[in-house]
Tab-separated table of C-alpha atoms in Angstrom:
chain	number	residue	atom	x	y	z
A	19	MET	CA	0.442	30.093	9.328
A	20	ALA	CA	1.283	32.821	6.817
A	21	VAL	CA	0.242	30.606	3.901
A	22	ARG	CA	-2.978	29.618	5.686
A	23	ARG	CA	-3.777	33.283	6.336
A	24	ALA	CA	-3.142	34.135	2.688
A	25	LYS	CA	-5.421	31.319	1.547
A	26	ASP	CA	-8.176	32.522	3.887
A	27	PHE	CA	-7.773	36.042	2.503
A	28	LEU	CA	-8.052	34.861	-1.095
A	29	LEU	CA	-11.062	32.666	-0.397
A	30	GLY	CA	-12.863	35.562	1.259
A	31	ALA	CA	-11.621	38.382	-0.955
A	32	ASP	CA	-14.227	38.051	-3.672
A	33	ARG	CA	-17.220	39.291	-1.692
A	34	GLU	CA	-19.523	39.581	-4.662
A	35	ARG	CA	-18.298	36.696	-6.779
A	36	VAL	CA	-15.930	33.728	-6.806
A	37	GLY	CA	-12.781	34.634	-8.720
A	38	GLU	CA	-10.561	32.496	-10.905
A	39	ASP	CA	-7.716	32.739	-8.385
A	40	THR	CA	-9.972	31.144	-5.769
A	41	LEU	CA	-10.857	28.274	-8.082
A	42	GLY	CA	-7.200	27.859	-9.028
A	43	LEU	CA	-6.235	27.657	-5.366
A	44	LEU	CA	-8.840	24.963	-4.772
A	45	ASP	CA	-7.676	23.084	-7.893
A	46	ASP	CA	-4.138	22.983	-6.510
A	47	GLU	CA	-5.293	21.788	-3.113
A	48	VAL	CA	-7.588	19.076	-4.496
A	49	GLN	CA	-4.834	17.754	-6.750
A	50	ARG	CA	-2.371	17.713	-3.846
A	51	LEU	CA	-4.762	15.823	-1.585
A	52	VAL	CA	-5.724	13.307	-4.282
A	53	ALA	CA	-2.054	12.554	-4.905
A	54	ALA	CA	-1.244	12.321	-1.198
A	55	TYR	CA	-4.113	10.113	-0.061
A	56	PRO	CA	-2.760	6.692	-1.167
A	57	ARG	CA	0.815	7.578	-0.161
A	58	GLU	CA	0.575	9.207	3.251
A	59	PRO	CA	-1.032	8.170	6.535
A	60	LEU	CA	-4.499	9.629	6.966
A	61	SER	CA	-3.408	11.649	9.990
A	62	ALA	CA	-1.019	13.646	7.769
A	63	ILE	CA	-3.744	15.018	5.478
A	64	TRP	CA	-7.008	14.712	7.428
A	65	ASP	CA	-7.218	18.289	8.721
A	66	ASP	CA	-6.393	19.755	5.299
A	67	LEU	CA	-8.923	17.462	3.658
A	68	LEU	CA	-11.738	18.558	5.976
A	69	GLU	CA	-10.752	22.228	5.674
A	70	THR	CA	-10.728	22.155	1.869
A	71	GLN	CA	-14.079	20.370	1.785
A	72	GLU	CA	-15.507	23.060	4.090
A	73	GLN	CA	-14.165	25.798	1.812
A	74	VAL	CA	-15.871	24.274	-1.222
A	75	PHE	CA	-19.158	23.820	0.626
A	76	ARG	CA	-18.980	27.437	1.854
A	77	LEU	CA	-18.619	28.674	-1.719
A	78	LEU	CA	-21.482	26.485	-2.938
A	79	GLU	CA	-23.737	27.770	-0.167
A	80	GLY	CA	-22.666	31.408	-0.471
A	81	GLY	CA	-24.605	32.261	-3.600
A	82	ARG	CA	-21.600	33.949	-5.228
A	83	VAL	CA	-20.945	31.247	-7.819
A	84	ARG	CA	-21.456	31.901	-11.509
A	85	PRO	CA	-23.431	29.234	-13.402
A	86	SER	CA	-20.270	28.408	-15.356
A	87	GLN	CA	-18.441	27.703	-12.069
A	88	LEU	CA	-21.147	25.634	-10.408
A	89	ARG	CA	-20.368	22.301	-12.059
A	90	ASP	CA	-16.666	22.633	-11.325
A	91	LEU	CA	-17.298	23.306	-7.640
A	92	ASN	CA	-19.719	20.389	-7.391
A	93	VAL	CA	-17.101	18.104	-8.939
A	94	LYS	CA	-14.617	19.317	-6.317
A	95	GLY	CA	-17.208	18.741	-3.601
A	96	ALA	CA	-17.772	15.193	-4.829
A	97	VAL	CA	-14.048	14.405	-5.037
A	98	LEU	CA	-13.298	15.794	-1.569
A	99	SER	CA	-16.339	14.135	0.024
A	100	PHE	CA	-15.312	10.840	-1.601
A	101	MET	CA	-11.908	11.082	0.089
A	102	VAL	CA	-13.425	12.072	3.434
A	103	ALA	CA	-15.755	9.080	3.196
A	104	LYS	CA	-12.800	6.815	2.409
A	105	GLY	CA	-11.072	8.312	5.451
A	106	PHE	CA	-13.965	7.415	7.726
A	107	ASN	CA	-13.878	3.895	6.315
A	108	ASP	CA	-10.134	3.708	6.956
A	109	MET	CA	-10.891	4.713	10.554
A	110	GLU	CA	-13.425	1.856	10.777
A	111	VAL	CA	-16.474	4.120	11.048
A	112	PRO	CA	-18.665	2.661	8.285
A	113	HIS	CA	-21.829	4.573	9.178
A	114	GLN	CA	-20.133	7.958	8.859
A	115	ALA	CA	-18.339	6.743	5.743
A	116	LEU	CA	-21.643	5.840	4.100
A	117	THR	CA	-23.215	9.161	5.073
A	118	MET	CA	-20.312	11.087	3.551
A	119	THR	CA	-20.492	8.924	0.423
A	120	ARG	CA	-24.094	10.049	-0.015
A	121	VAL	CA	-22.891	13.651	0.188
A	122	ALA	CA	-20.342	12.879	-2.535
A	123	ALA	CA	-23.082	11.279	-4.631
A	124	ALA	CA	-25.310	14.365	-4.253
A	125	CYS	CA	-22.505	16.629	-5.473
A	126	ALA	CA	-21.784	14.240	-8.352
A	127	ARG	CA	-25.436	14.282	-9.396
A	128	ASP	CA	-25.571	18.093	-9.208
A	129	ALA	CA	-22.493	18.138	-11.445
A	130	GLU	CA	-24.161	15.580	-13.765
A	131	HIS	CA	-20.885	13.638	-13.729
A	132	ALA	CA	-21.672	10.008	-14.569
A	133	GLY	CA	-18.181	8.775	-13.722
A	134	LEU	CA	-18.298	10.243	-10.223
A	135	ILE	CA	-21.846	8.977	-9.684
A	136	ALA	CA	-20.621	5.473	-10.548
A	137	ALA	CA	-17.561	5.930	-8.331
A	138	THR	CA	-19.714	6.742	-5.303
A	139	GLU	CA	-21.594	3.469	-5.807
A	140	GLY	CA	-18.204	1.778	-5.904
A	141	LEU	CA	-17.239	3.426	-2.630
A	142	LYS	CA	-20.475	2.189	-1.029
A	143	SER	CA	-19.472	-1.285	-2.207
A	144	LEU	CA	-15.989	-0.894	-0.741
A	145	ILE	CA	-17.399	0.204	2.625
A	146	ALA	CA	-19.792	-2.758	2.717
A	147	TYR	CA	-17.018	-5.166	1.687
A	148	TRP	CA	-14.795	-4.229	4.625
A	149	ALA	CA	-17.820	-4.187	6.964
A	150	ASP	CA	-18.386	-7.874	6.100
A	151	LYS	CA	-21.616	-7.173	4.199
A	152	PRO	CA	-20.854	-8.901	0.889
A	153	THR	CA	-24.465	-8.925	-0.337
A	154	ASP	CA	-24.639	-5.140	0.011
A	155	ALA	CA	-21.169	-4.825	-1.511
A	156	TYR	CA	-22.250	-6.780	-4.572
A	157	HIS	CA	-25.490	-4.780	-4.881
A	158	TYR	CA	-23.737	-1.407	-4.838
A	159	ALA	CA	-21.024	-2.563	-7.244
A	160	SER	CA	-23.688	-3.806	-9.658
A	161	GLN	CA	-25.546	-0.503	-9.465
A	162	GLY	CA	-22.349	1.366	-10.181
A	163	ALA	CA	-21.436	-0.942	-13.045
A	164	ALA	CA	-24.807	-0.189	-14.662
A	165	VAL	CA	-24.183	3.564	-14.366
A	166	ALA	CA	-20.649	3.147	-15.759
A	167	GLU	CA	-21.641	0.849	-18.608
A	168	HIS	CA	-20.851	3.458	-21.255
A	169	GLN	CA	-17.879	5.035	-19.468
A	170	ARG	CA	-14.537	4.561	-21.239
A	171	GLY	CA	-12.385	5.365	-18.189
A	172	THR	CA	-11.186	2.885	-15.580
A	173	VAL	CA	-14.025	3.476	-13.089
A	174	ALA	CA	-16.053	0.851	-14.982
A	175	LEU	CA	-13.265	-1.699	-14.490
A	176	TRP	CA	-13.032	-0.881	-10.767
A	177	LEU	CA	-16.722	-1.646	-10.348
A	178	LEU	CA	-16.256	-5.025	-12.029
A	179	GLY	CA	-13.357	-5.732	-9.667
A	180	LEU	CA	-15.554	-4.808	-6.715
A	181	GLN	CA	-18.246	-7.144	-8.023
A	182	ALA	CA	-15.729	-9.985	-8.254
A	183	ARG	CA	-14.430	-9.471	-4.711
A	184	ALA	CA	-17.924	-9.341	-3.219
A	185	ALA	CA	-18.960	-12.411	-5.202
A	186	ALA	CA	-15.901	-14.245	-3.873
A	187	VAL	CA	-16.983	-13.651	-0.270
A	188	LEU	CA	-20.407	-15.022	-1.259
A	189	GLY	CA	-18.733	-18.100	-2.765
A	190	ASP	CA	-19.989	-17.341	-6.281
A	191	GLU	CA	-17.071	-18.540	-8.394
A	192	GLU	CA	-18.892	-18.148	-11.710
A	193	THR	CA	-19.548	-14.442	-11.118
A	194	VAL	CA	-15.942	-13.942	-10.025
A	195	ARG	CA	-14.699	-15.417	-13.310
A	196	THR	CA	-17.207	-13.485	-15.424
A	197	ALA	CA	-16.560	-10.104	-13.789
A	198	ASN	CA	-12.785	-10.477	-13.904
A	199	GLN	CA	-12.874	-11.564	-17.549
A	200	GLN	CA	-15.065	-8.592	-18.451
A	201	ALA	CA	-12.616	-6.284	-16.683
A	202	ALA	CA	-9.681	-7.840	-18.552
A	203	ASP	CA	-11.489	-7.417	-21.885
A	204	ARG	CA	-12.423	-3.799	-21.160
A	205	ARG	CA	-8.862	-2.910	-20.146
A	206	GLU	CA	-7.866	-3.121	-23.807
A	207	ARG	CA	-10.497	-0.505	-24.717
A	208	VAL	CA	-9.899	2.016	-21.925
A	209	VAL	CA	-9.778	5.690	-22.858
A	210	PRO	CA	-8.534	7.621	-19.799
A	211	ASP	CA	-11.003	10.278	-18.638
A	212	ASP	CA	-10.902	13.211	-16.227
A	213	LEU	CA	-11.042	10.907	-13.201
A	214	ASP	CA	-8.056	8.941	-14.462
A	215	ALA	CA	-6.261	12.257	-14.942
A	216	LEU	CA	-6.860	13.026	-11.266
A	217	GLY	CA	-5.160	9.769	-10.288
A	218	GLY	CA	-5.002	8.434	-6.743
A	219	LEU	CA	-8.250	6.823	-5.633
A	220	PHE	CA	-9.898	7.894	-8.903
A	221	THR	CA	-8.000	5.664	-11.295
A	222	TYR	CA	-7.884	1.874	-11.449
A	223	ALA	CA	-4.391	1.043	-12.609
A	224	PRO	CA	-3.430	-2.365	-14.089
A	225	GLU	CA	-1.493	-3.109	-10.888
A	226	LYS	CA	-4.628	-2.629	-8.819
A	227	GLN	CA	-6.718	-4.681	-11.216
A	228	LEU	CA	-4.333	-7.616	-10.775
A	229	TYR	CA	-4.415	-7.164	-6.990
A	230	TYR	CA	-8.243	-7.279	-6.967
A	231	ALA	CA	-8.318	-10.340	-9.242
A	232	VAL	CA	-5.856	-12.201	-7.015
A	233	GLU	CA	-7.784	-11.208	-3.908
A	234	ALA	CA	-10.998	-12.670	-5.283
A	235	GLU	CA	-9.235	-15.993	-5.910
A	236	ALA	CA	-7.598	-15.911	-2.464
A	237	VAL	CA	-10.926	-15.218	-0.756
A	238	LEU	CA	-12.331	-18.273	-2.556
A	239	GLY	CA	-9.554	-20.293	-0.912
A	240	HIS	CA	-7.647	-21.080	-4.091
A	241	SER	CA	-3.949	-21.734	-4.482
A	242	GLY	CA	-1.609	-23.225	-7.089
A	243	ALA	CA	1.571	-22.265	-8.863
A	244	GLN	CA	-0.084	-19.957	-11.405
A	245	LEU	CA	-2.072	-18.052	-8.785
A	246	ALA	CA	0.998	-17.794	-6.561
A	247	GLN	CA	2.902	-16.266	-9.462
A	248	GLN	CA	0.103	-13.770	-10.079
A	249	ALA	CA	0.051	-12.892	-6.379
A	250	GLU	CA	3.797	-12.253	-6.465
A	251	GLN	CA	3.322	-10.063	-9.555
A	252	ALA	CA	0.652	-8.085	-7.714
A	253	VAL	CA	3.054	-7.426	-4.830
A	254	HIS	CA	5.805	-6.518	-7.272
A	255	GLY	CA	3.471	-4.048	-8.982
A	256	PHE	CA	3.484	-1.960	-5.805
A	257	SER	CA	7.147	-2.468	-4.932
A	258	ASP	CA	8.346	0.956	-6.118
A	259	PRO	CA	7.158	3.817	-3.858
A	260	THR	CA	8.111	6.341	-6.543
A	261	ALA	CA	5.775	4.787	-9.147
A	262	PRO	CA	2.747	6.946	-9.992
A	263	ASN	CA	0.194	4.325	-8.917
A	264	TRP	CA	1.912	3.245	-5.691
A	265	ALA	CA	-0.308	3.006	-2.616
A	266	PHE	CA	0.716	1.627	0.765
A	267	GLY	CA	-2.742	0.129	1.298
A	268	ASP	CA	-2.718	-1.736	-2.015
A	269	LEU	CA	0.791	-3.018	-1.304
A	270	ALA	CA	-0.244	-4.323	2.107
A	271	GLY	CA	-3.413	-5.877	0.704
A	272	SER	CA	-1.510	-7.669	-2.045
A	273	GLN	CA	1.034	-8.920	0.509
A	274	CYS	CA	-1.777	-10.366	2.641
A	275	ASP	CA	-3.268	-12.030	-0.443
A	276	LEU	CA	0.114	-13.563	-1.291
A	277	ALA	CA	0.285	-14.901	2.263
A	278	LEU	CA	-3.148	-16.489	1.847
A	279	VAL	CA	-2.307	-18.100	-1.493
A	280	ARG	CA	0.929	-19.517	-0.111
A	281	LEU	CA	-0.819	-20.709	3.029
A	282	TYR	CA	-3.513	-22.527	1.053
A	283	GLY	CA	-0.703	-24.090	-0.978
A	284	GLY	CA	0.926	-25.456	2.183
A	285	ASP	CA	3.817	-22.976	2.281
A	286	LEU	CA	3.643	-21.725	5.873
A	287	ASP	CA	7.104	-20.155	5.894
A	288	GLY	CA	6.377	-18.389	2.598
A	289	ALA	CA	3.122	-17.035	4.031
A	290	ALA	CA	4.935	-15.728	7.100
A	291	ALA	CA	7.508	-14.003	4.880
A	292	ALA	CA	4.776	-12.435	2.717
A	293	ILE	CA	2.885	-10.863	5.607
A	294	ARG	CA	5.959	-9.744	7.557
A	295	PRO	CA	6.163	-6.264	5.929
A	296	VAL	CA	2.493	-5.698	6.791
A	297	LEU	CA	3.022	-6.547	10.444
A	298	ASP	CA	5.985	-4.169	10.501
A	299	LEU	CA	3.898	-1.201	9.295
A	300	PRO	CA	3.865	1.765	11.678
A	301	ALA	CA	0.650	2.303	13.605
A	302	SER	CA	-0.215	5.334	11.476
A	303	HIS	CA	-0.626	3.116	8.388
A	304	ARG	CA	-2.788	0.392	9.918
A	305	ASN	CA	-6.094	1.381	8.390
A	306	ASN	CA	-9.255	-0.692	8.431
A	307	GLY	CA	-8.678	-2.466	5.117
A	308	ILE	CA	-5.142	-3.479	6.049
A	309	VAL	CA	-6.248	-4.764	9.450
A	310	MET	CA	-9.103	-6.783	7.929
A	311	SER	CA	-6.759	-8.246	5.302
A	312	ALA	CA	-4.336	-9.339	8.024
A	313	MET	CA	-7.189	-10.868	10.012
A	314	ARG	CA	-8.079	-13.021	7.008
A	315	VAL	CA	-4.597	-14.493	7.186
A	316	ARG	CA	-5.045	-15.109	10.909
A	317	GLN	CA	-8.330	-16.918	10.254
A	318	ALA	CA	-6.665	-19.094	7.613
A	319	LEU	CA	-3.959	-20.014	10.119
A	320	THR	CA	-6.554	-21.636	12.384
A	321	SER	CA	-7.236	-24.477	9.936
A	322	GLY	CA	-5.199	-26.934	7.924
A	323	PRO	CA	-2.392	-29.270	8.932
A	324	ALA	CA	-0.026	-26.422	9.799
A	325	ARG	CA	-2.280	-24.837	12.417
A	326	GLU	CA	-0.390	-26.453	15.329
A	327	ALA	CA	3.045	-25.481	14.028
A	328	VAL	CA	5.008	-23.057	16.183
A	329	VAL	CA	5.274	-20.598	13.285
A	330	ALA	CA	1.499	-20.638	12.836
A	331	ARG	CA	0.798	-20.116	16.537
A	332	ASP	CA	3.257	-17.247	16.809
A	333	LEU	CA	1.934	-15.615	13.651
A	334	ARG	CA	-1.664	-15.848	14.862
A	335	ALA	CA	-0.717	-14.153	18.112
A	336	GLU	CA	1.178	-11.395	16.345
A	337	ILE	CA	-1.663	-10.695	13.902
A	338	GLU	CA	-4.184	-10.656	16.758
A	339	ALA	CA	-2.185	-7.866	18.423
A	340	PHE	CA	-1.679	-5.994	15.135
A	341	PRO	CA	-4.712	-3.633	15.276
A	342	ALA	CA	-4.660	-3.092	19.051
A	343	SER	CA	-2.855	0.243	18.977
A	344	ARG	CA	-3.444	2.770	16.190
A	345	PRO	CA	-2.916	6.083	17.999
A	346	ALA	CA	-1.823	7.998	14.916
A	347	LEU	CA	-5.200	7.688	13.161
A	348	PRO	CA	-7.203	10.926	13.341
A	349	HIS	CA	-9.639	11.292	16.210
A	350	ARG	CA	-13.121	10.164	15.345
């Protein structure tokens, strides 16, 4: 409470202008929240995220901002609104997520930050993807890719990965191959930018690129020894919680994809082993993307020669119960 009171004092102390200490305080808080988002359950950071976003909006609306500070505050507003939108999506509230993404996009445009503008299109794609609207997901990813065409950071690669995943749901194998190959080619020419320096949701690490590529193939229903090896590599890429690019959601997603690849290859026991850590996640970590990924595995268990096996029946029942209780997610 003492720290919160001190922060409130500092944020309100500069009655006539916004001081450098205020901006420094917000810098620290934004960096902390960006780093925490992929690593901690949403309930642990949600209140701080909303409070910091409100503080930035209050400064932008207060008329005390110097012209030299305006772009910086709009960038912060875009970054924070992006994370709030992702939070709404994690809570399975796509309408509110899309609304908040538009707020992020408005801040990004006011900041004239092309990378963030492209990223907000990517977030729209992500929201549509998990809402089972692949046509919209592909449209938004394509719009973002056009904006990011001349960006040297990894946001451009993320948009290609989003294109590939959406195309996979649409059954467009040619586009999946093309987008993933373009992303692989561009990886060699990446020059990290300010978004990559932020990290968290704002960088597209090689581990995540592999995870997205495997997911597109798994969604297409593919299997095989080479793909299974890639799926195992994707899981391994998120095996170290101390690694800078670790994210519990990406780990769970890659584990579900490995389960799918093994299942399509006829390895029911291997699929059950792959998804076991996901089903053991505490309720606080069962966000929308993880639940939807698990449900894909359940759907795959309803077809094929193994569908009547005891392991398959038990696994279907366990996955069906998986999202039923998520009390630790923030209140909507």
